Amino acid sequence: MRNYEDKIYSLNETVTGQTQAMSQAVQKALENNGGVGIMTGYYDQNLSVLSVSNLLLHSTGYTFDSFMEQTKGSLKNFFYGDDMDILDYDRFLQFHGTGEAQILAADGTVNNVRAL
């Protein structure tokens, strides 16, 4: 996976392209964790999605548009299962390290993932 490059889809109109630092961070995270993909967002009350990697979209069967439509632009609507309280705003701000979670693929399949 050394030469892996992953396009980042972003809502931030001020970012005209993927920066080298972002590309390297994505590559390192995927190499070290065998990741499903990467998503970034804001620590606001909605846990709003800022960007989504192409690998995450491919792994879950979404296009960027269908992902944003399904999740309504919120990390809270991407996760699934019994441990949803981890996404409560105050608890999420305290989240460090890794944890187990479930995400919902485009076809309705529930996937177990490790959240970093």
Backbone as JSON Lines, residues from 0, in Angstrom:
{"i":0,"aa":"M","n":[0.82,-1.18,0.0],"ca":[0.0,0.0,0.0],"c":[0.87,1.26,0.0]}
{"i":1,"aa":"R","n":[2.14,1.15,-0.21],"ca":[3.05,2.28,-0.14],"c":[2.69,3.41,-1.1]}
{"i":2,"aa":"N","n":[2.24,3.1,-2.29],"ca":[1.94,4.12,-3.27],"c":[0.46,4.48,-3.31]}
{"i":3,"aa":"Y","n":[-0.26,4.1,-2.28],"ca":[-1.7,4.35,-2.26],"c":[-1.96,5.85,-2.19]}
{"i":4,"aa":"E","n":[-2.85,6.32,-3.04],"ca":[-3.32,7.7,-2.97],"c":[-4.83,7.66,-2.89]}
{"i":5,"aa":"D","n":[-5.38,8.47,-2.05],"ca":[-6.82,8.46,-1.83],"c":[-7.36,9.86,-1.98]}
{"i":6,"aa":"K","n":[-8.24,10.05,-2.94],"ca":[-8.84,11.36,-3.14],"c":[-9.74,11.7,-1.96]}
{"i":7,"aa":"I","n":[-9.71,12.96,-1.56],"ca":[-10.53,13.44,-0.46],"c":[-11.63,14.32,-1.03]}
{"i":8,"aa":"Y","n":[-12.88,14.01,-0.72],"ca":[-14.02,14.83,-1.1],"c":[-14.32,15.76,0.07]}
{"i":9,"aa":"S","n":[-14.48,17.03,-0.21],"ca":[-14.65,17.99,0.86],"c":[-15.75,18.99,0.57]}
{"i":10,"aa":"L","n":[-16.42,19.44,1.62],"ca":[-17.42,20.49,1.51],"c":[-16.79,21.87,1.63]}
{"i":11,"aa":"N","n":[-15.55,21.93,2.08],"ca":[-14.89,23.2,2.32],"c":[-14.45,23.8,1.0]}
{"i":12,"aa":"E","n":[-15.15,24.81,0.54],"ca":[-14.87,25.4,-0.77],"c":[-13.54,26.13,-0.82]}
{"i":13,"aa":"T","n":[-12.96,26.46,0.33],"ca":[-11.69,27.16,0.32],"c":[-10.53,26.21,0.05]}
{"i":14,"aa":"V","n":[-10.75,24.91,0.17],"ca":[-9.72,23.93,-0.14],"c":[-9.88,23.54,-1.6]}
{"i":15,"aa":"T","n":[-8.94,23.98,-2.43],"ca":[-9.07,23.71,-3.86],"c":[-8.52,22.36,-4.25]}
{"i":16,"aa":"G","n":[-7.72,21.75,-3.43],"ca":[-7.18,20.43,-3.75],"c":[-6.64,19.76,-2.52]}
{"i":17,"aa":"Q","n":[-6.28,18.53,-2.69],"ca":[-5.74,17.75,-1.58],"c":[-4.31,18.18,-1.33]}
{"i":18,"aa":"T","n":[-3.98,18.56,-0.11],"ca":[-2.62,18.97,0.21],"c":[-1.73,17.74,0.38]}
{"i":19,"aa":"Q","n":[-0.44,17.94,0.23],"ca":[0.5,16.84,0.4],"c":[0.45,16.32,1.84]}
{"i":20,"aa":"A","n":[0.34,17.22,2.8],"ca":[0.27,16.8,4.21],"c":[-0.96,15.95,4.46]}
{"i":21,"aa":"M","n":[-2.1,16.34,3.89],"ca":[-3.33,15.56,4.06],"c":[-3.17,14.19,3.41]}
{"i":22,"aa":"S","n":[-2.6,14.16,2.23],"ca":[-2.38,12.9,1.52],"c":[-1.49,11.97,2.33]}
{"i":23,"aa":"Q","n":[-0.43,12.5,2.91],"ca":[0.49,11.69,3.7],"c":[-0.19,11.19,4.98]}
{"i":24,"aa":"A","n":[-1.0,12.03,5.59],"ca":[-1.72,11.62,6.81],"c":[-2.7,10.5,6.51]}
{"i":25,"aa":"V","n":[-3.41,10.61,5.39],"ca":[-4.35,9.56,4.98],"c":[-3.59,8.27,4.72]}
{"i":26,"aa":"Q","n":[-2.51,8.34,3.97],"ca":[-1.73,7.16,3.64],"c":[-1.21,6.49,4.91]}
{"i":27,"aa":"K","n":[-0.65,7.26,5.82],"ca":[-0.1,6.69,7.05],"c":[-1.19,6.04,7.91]}
{"i":28,"aa":"A","n":[-2.32,6.69,8.04],"ca":[-3.41,6.13,8.83],"c":[-3.9,4.82,8.23]}
{"i":29,"aa":"L","n":[-4.04,4.77,6.91],"ca":[-4.51,3.55,6.26],"c":[-3.49,2.44,6.37]}
{"i":30,"aa":"E","n":[-2.21,2.75,6.18],"ca":[-1.16,1.74,6.29],"c":[-1.1,1.16,7.7]}
{"i":31,"aa":"N","n":[-1.23,2.02,8.69],"ca":[-1.08,1.58,10.08],"c":[-2.3,0.87,10.64]}
{"i":32,"aa":"N","n":[-3.44,1.05,10.02],"ca":[-4.67,0.54,10.62],"c":[-5.52,-0.33,9.71]}
{"i":33,"aa":"G","n":[-5.1,-0.55,8.46],"ca":[-5.92,-1.34,7.55],"c":[-7.31,-0.76,7.44]}
{"i":34,"aa":"G","n":[-7.37,0.54,7.31],"ca":[-8.62,1.26,7.44],"c":[-9.65,1.05,6.36]}
{"i":35,"aa":"V","n":[-10.89,1.33,6.72],"ca":[-12.02,1.34,5.8],"c":[-12.02,2.64,5.03]}
{"i":36,"aa":"G","n":[-11.44,3.66,5.6],"ca":[-11.39,4.99,4.99],"c":[-11.28,6.03,6.07]}
{"i":37,"aa":"I","n":[-11.27,7.27,5.64],"ca":[-11.09,8.37,6.58],"c":[-12.15,9.43,6.36]}
{"i":38,"aa":"M","n":[-12.64,9.96,7.46],"ca":[-13.62,11.04,7.43],"c":[-13.15,12.09,8.42]}
{"i":39,"aa":"T","n":[-13.28,13.35,8.06],"ca":[-12.97,14.43,8.98],"c":[-14.22,15.27,9.19]}
{"i":40,"aa":"G","n":[-14.23,16.01,10.27],"ca":[-15.38,16.85,10.54],"c":[-15.1,17.87,11.6]}
{"i":41,"aa":"Y","n":[-16.15,18.48,12.07],"ca":[-16.06,19.53,13.07],"c":[-16.58,19.03,14.4]}
{"i":42,"aa":"Y","n":[-16.02,19.56,15.49],"ca":[-16.52,19.28,16.84],"c":[-17.66,20.23,17.17]}
{"i":43,"aa":"D","n":[-18.64,20.33,16.3],"ca":[-19.81,21.15,16.59],"c":[-20.91,20.24,17.15]}
{"i":44,"aa":"Q","n":[-22.04,20.8,17.5],"ca":[-23.12,20.02,18.1],"c":[-23.63,18.91,17.18]}
{"i":45,"aa":"N","n":[-23.49,19.1,15.87],"ca":[-23.97,18.12,14.9],"c":[-22.89,17.12,14.5]}
{"i":46,"aa":"L","n":[-21.64,17.34,14.93],"ca":[-20.48,16.56,14.45],"c":[-20.5,16.53,12.92]}
{"i":47,"aa":"S","n":[-20.51,17.71,12.34],"ca":[-20.65,17.88,10.89],"c":[-19.47,17.31,10.13]}
{"i":48,"aa":"V","n":[-19.77,16.64,9.02],"ca":[-18.76,16.06,8.14],"c":[-18.13,17.17,7.3]}
{"i":49,"aa":"L","n":[-16.8,17.19,7.25],"ca":[-16.07,18.12,6.4],"c":[-15.57,17.43,5.14]}
{"i":50,"aa":"S","n":[-14.95,16.25,5.31],"ca":[-14.41,15.54,4.15],"c":[-14.5,14.04,4.35]}
{"i":51,"aa":"V","n":[-14.49,13.32,3.24],"ca":[-14.61,11.87,3.22],"c":[-13.64,11.33,2.18]}
{"i":52,"aa":"S","n":[-12.89,10.28,2.54],"ca":[-11.95,9.71,1.58],"c":[-12.68,8.81,0.58]}
{"i":53,"aa":"N","n":[-12.11,8.72,-0.6],"ca":[-12.67,7.86,-1.64],"c":[-12.73,6.41,-1.17]}
{"i":54,"aa":"L","n":[-11.73,5.97,-0.41],"ca":[-11.72,4.6,0.09],"c":[-12.92,4.34,1.0]}
{"i":55,"aa":"L","n":[-13.27,5.29,1.85],"ca":[-14.44,5.12,2.71],"c":[-15.7,5.01,1.87]}
{"i":56,"aa":"L","n":[-15.81,5.85,0.86],"ca":[-16.98,5.78,-0.03],"c":[-17.04,4.44,-0.73]}
{"i":57,"aa":"H","n":[-15.92,4.0,-1.26],"ca":[-15.85,2.71,-1.97],"c":[-16.16,1.55,-1.02]}
{"i":58,"aa":"S","n":[-15.6,1.59,0.18],"ca":[-15.78,0.51,1.16],"c":[-17.22,0.37,1.62]}
{"i":59,"aa":"T","n":[-17.96,1.47,1.59],"ca":[-19.33,1.46,2.09],"c":[-20.38,1.55,1.0]}
{"i":60,"aa":"G","n":[-19.95,1.69,-0.25],"ca":[-20.89,1.69,-1.37],"c":[-21.58,3.01,-1.65]}
{"i":61,"aa":"Y","n":[-21.07,4.08,-1.09],"ca":[-21.67,5.4,-1.32],"c":[-20.91,6.17,-2.39]}
{"i":62,"aa":"T","n":[-21.59,7.12,-3.02],"ca":[-20.93,8.23,-3.71],"c":[-20.88,9.35,-2.68]}
{"i":63,"aa":"F","n":[-20.12,10.4,-2.94],"ca":[-20.07,11.49,-1.98],"c":[-21.45,12.1,-1.78]}
{"i":64,"aa":"D","n":[-22.17,12.28,-2.88],"ca":[-23.51,12.87,-2.78],"c":[-24.47,11.98,-1.99]}
{"i":65,"aa":"S","n":[-24.44,10.66,-2.26],"ca":[-25.35,9.76,-1.54],"c":[-24.95,9.65,-0.07]}
{"i":66,"aa":"F","n":[-23.65,9.71,0.22],"ca":[-23.18,9.69,1.6],"c":[-23.71,10.91,2.36]}
{"i":67,"aa":"M","n":[-23.57,12.08,1.75],"ca":[-24.02,13.31,2.4],"c":[-25.54,13.32,2.56]}
{"i":68,"aa":"E","n":[-26.24,12.76,1.58],"ca":[-27.7,12.69,1.68],"c":[-28.12,11.73,2.8]}
{"i":69,"aa":"Q","n":[-27.5,10.56,2.86],"ca":[-27.85,9.55,3.87],"c":[-27.53,10.04,5.28]}
{"i":70,"aa":"T","n":[-26.35,10.65,5.44],"ca":[-25.92,11.08,6.77],"c":[-26.41,12.47,7.15]}
{"i":71,"aa":"K","n":[-26.98,13.17,6.17],"ca":[-27.39,14.56,6.37],"c":[-26.21,15.4,6.86]}
{"i":72,"aa":"G","n":[-25.0,15.01,6.41],"ca":[-23.8,15.76,6.74],"c":[-23.35,15.64,8.18]}
{"i":73,"aa":"S","n":[-23.82,14.61,8.89],"ca":[-23.47,14.46,10.31],"c":[-22.88,13.08,10.58]}
{"i":74,"aa":"L","n":[-21.78,13.08,11.31],"ca":[-21.17,11.83,11.75],"c":[-22.16,10.99,12.55]}
{"i":75,"aa":"K","n":[-23.06,11.64,13.25],"ca":[-24.05,10.95,14.08],"c":[-24.95,10.02,13.26]}
{"i":76,"aa":"N","n":[-25.15,10.32,12.0],"ca":[-26.04,9.51,11.17],"c":[-25.3,8.44,10.38]}
{"i":77,"aa":"F","n":[-24.0,8.32,10.57],"ca":[-23.21,7.31,9.87],"c":[-23.03,6.07,10.74]}
{"i":78,"aa":"F","n":[-22.97,6.26,12.04],"ca":[-22.77,5.15,12.95],"c":[-24.1,4.51,13.32]}
{"i":79,"aa":"Y","n":[-24.04,3.28,13.81],"ca":[-25.22,2.46,14.02],"c":[-24.98,1.6,15.25]}
{"i":80,"aa":"G","n":[-26.03,1.22,15.94],"ca":[-25.89,0.21,16.98],"c":[-26.13,0.71,18.38]}
{"i":81,"aa":"D","n":[-25.7,-0.12,19.34],"ca":[-26.0,0.1,20.75],"c":[-25.15,1.19,21.41]}
{"i":82,"aa":"D","n":[-23.98,1.46,20.88],"ca":[-23.07,2.39,21.54],"c":[-23.14,3.8,20.96]}
{"i":83,"aa":"M","n":[-24.32,4.22,20.55],"ca":[-24.48,5.53,19.93],"c":[-24.2,6.67,20.89]}
{"i":84,"aa":"D","n":[-24.24,6.41,22.2],"ca":[-23.99,7.49,23.15],"c":[-22.57,8.04,23.05]}
{"i":85,"aa":"I","n":[-21.65,7.29,22.42],"ca":[-20.3,7.8,22.21],"c":[-20.32,9.04,21.33]}
{"i":86,"aa":"L","n":[-21.38,9.21,20.55],"ca":[-21.48,10.36,19.66],"c":[-22.19,11.55,20.3]}
{"i":87,"aa":"D","n":[-22.59,11.41,21.57],"ca":[-23.1,12.57,22.28],"c":[-21.98,13.6,22.31]}
{"i":88,"aa":"Y","n":[-22.3,14.84,22.04],"ca":[-21.3,15.89,21.85],"c":[-20.27,15.93,22.97]}
{"i":89,"aa":"D","n":[-20.7,16.0,24.21],"ca":[-19.76,16.13,25.33],"c":[-18.88,14.89,25.48]}
{"i":90,"aa":"R","n":[-19.45,13.72,25.27],"ca":[-18.65,12.49,25.37],"c":[-17.69,12.37,24.19]}
{"i":91,"aa":"F","n":[-18.13,12.76,23.01],"ca":[-17.28,12.68,21.83],"c":[-16.04,13.56,21.98]}
{"i":92,"aa":"L","n":[-16.19,14.72,22.61],"ca":[-15.06,15.62,22.82],"c":[-13.99,14.98,23.7]}
{"i":93,"aa":"Q","n":[-14.38,14.03,24.53],"ca":[-13.44,13.36,25.42],"c":[-12.85,12.09,24.82]}
{"i":94,"aa":"F","n":[-13.3,11.72,23.63],"ca":[-12.87,10.48,22.98],"c":[-11.42,10.59,22.52]}
{"i":95,"aa":"H","n":[-10.58,9.68,22.98],"ca":[-9.18,9.62,22.56],"c":[-8.82,8.16,22.35]}
{"i":96,"aa":"G","n":[-7.9,7.9,21.43],"ca":[-7.46,6.53,21.19],"c":[-8.37,5.8,20.23]}
{"i":97,"aa":"T","n":[-8.67,4.55,20.55],"ca":[-9.48,3.73,19.65],"c":[-10.72,3.22,20.37]}
{"i":98,"aa":"G","n":[-11.67,2.82,19.58],"ca":[-12.89,2.23,20.11],"c":[-13.57,1.42,19.03]}
{"i":99,"aa":"E","n":[-14.49,0.6,19.41],"ca":[-15.26,-0.2,18.47],"c":[-16.55,0.52,18.14]}
{"i":100,"aa":"A","n":[-16.98,0.4,16.9],"ca":[-18.23,1.04,16.48],"c":[-18.81,0.26,15.31]}
{"i":101,"aa":"Q","n":[-20.0,0.61,14.93],"ca":[-20.64,0.03,13.75],"c":[-21.05,1.17,12.83]}
{"i":102,"aa":"I","n":[-20.86,0.93,11.52],"ca":[-21.29,1.9,10.52],"c":[-22.27,1.23,9.58]}
{"i":103,"aa":"L","n":[-23.07,2.03,8.93],"ca":[-24.1,1.53,8.03],"c":[-23.68,1.8,6.59]}
{"i":104,"aa":"A","n":[-23.51,0.72,5.8],"ca":[-23.16,0.84,4.38],"c":[-24.38,1.26,3.58]}
{"i":105,"aa":"A","n":[-24.15,1.67,2.34],"ca":[-25.22,2.15,1.48],"c":[-26.32,1.11,1.28]}
{"i":106,"aa":"D","n":[-25.93,-0.17,1.26],"ca":[-26.92,-1.23,1.03],"c":[-27.61,-1.69,2.31]}
{"i":107,"aa":"G","n":[-27.33,-1.01,3.43],"ca":[-27.96,-1.36,4.7],"c":[-27.16,-2.33,5.55]}
{"i":108,"aa":"T","n":[-26.05,-2.84,5.03],"ca":[-25.2,-3.75,5.77],"c":[-24.55,-3.02,6.93]}
{"i":109,"aa":"V","n":[-24.52,-3.66,8.09],"ca":[-23.84,-3.1,9.25],"c":[-22.42,-3.64,9.28]}
{"i":110,"aa":"N","n":[-21.43,-2.74,9.36],"ca":[-20.02,-3.13,9.39],"c":[-19.42,-2.74,10.73]}
{"i":111,"aa":"N","n":[-18.71,-3.68,11.36],"ca":[-17.98,-3.38,12.58],"c":[-16.66,-2.72,12.21]}
{"i":112,"aa":"V","n":[-16.33,-1.62,12.88],"ca":[-15.09,-0.89,12.59],"c":[-14.44,-0.49,13.9]}
{"i":113,"aa":"R","n":[-13.18,-0.13,13.77],"ca":[-12.44,0.44,14.89],"c":[-12.35,1.94,14.63]}
{"i":114,"aa":"A","n":[-12.85,2.71,15.54],"ca":[-12.82,4.18,15.39],"c":[-11.55,4.7,16.05]}
{"i":115,"aa":"L","n":[-10.82,5.52,15.31],"ca":[-9.58,6.11,15.83],"c":[-9.73,7.59,16.01]}
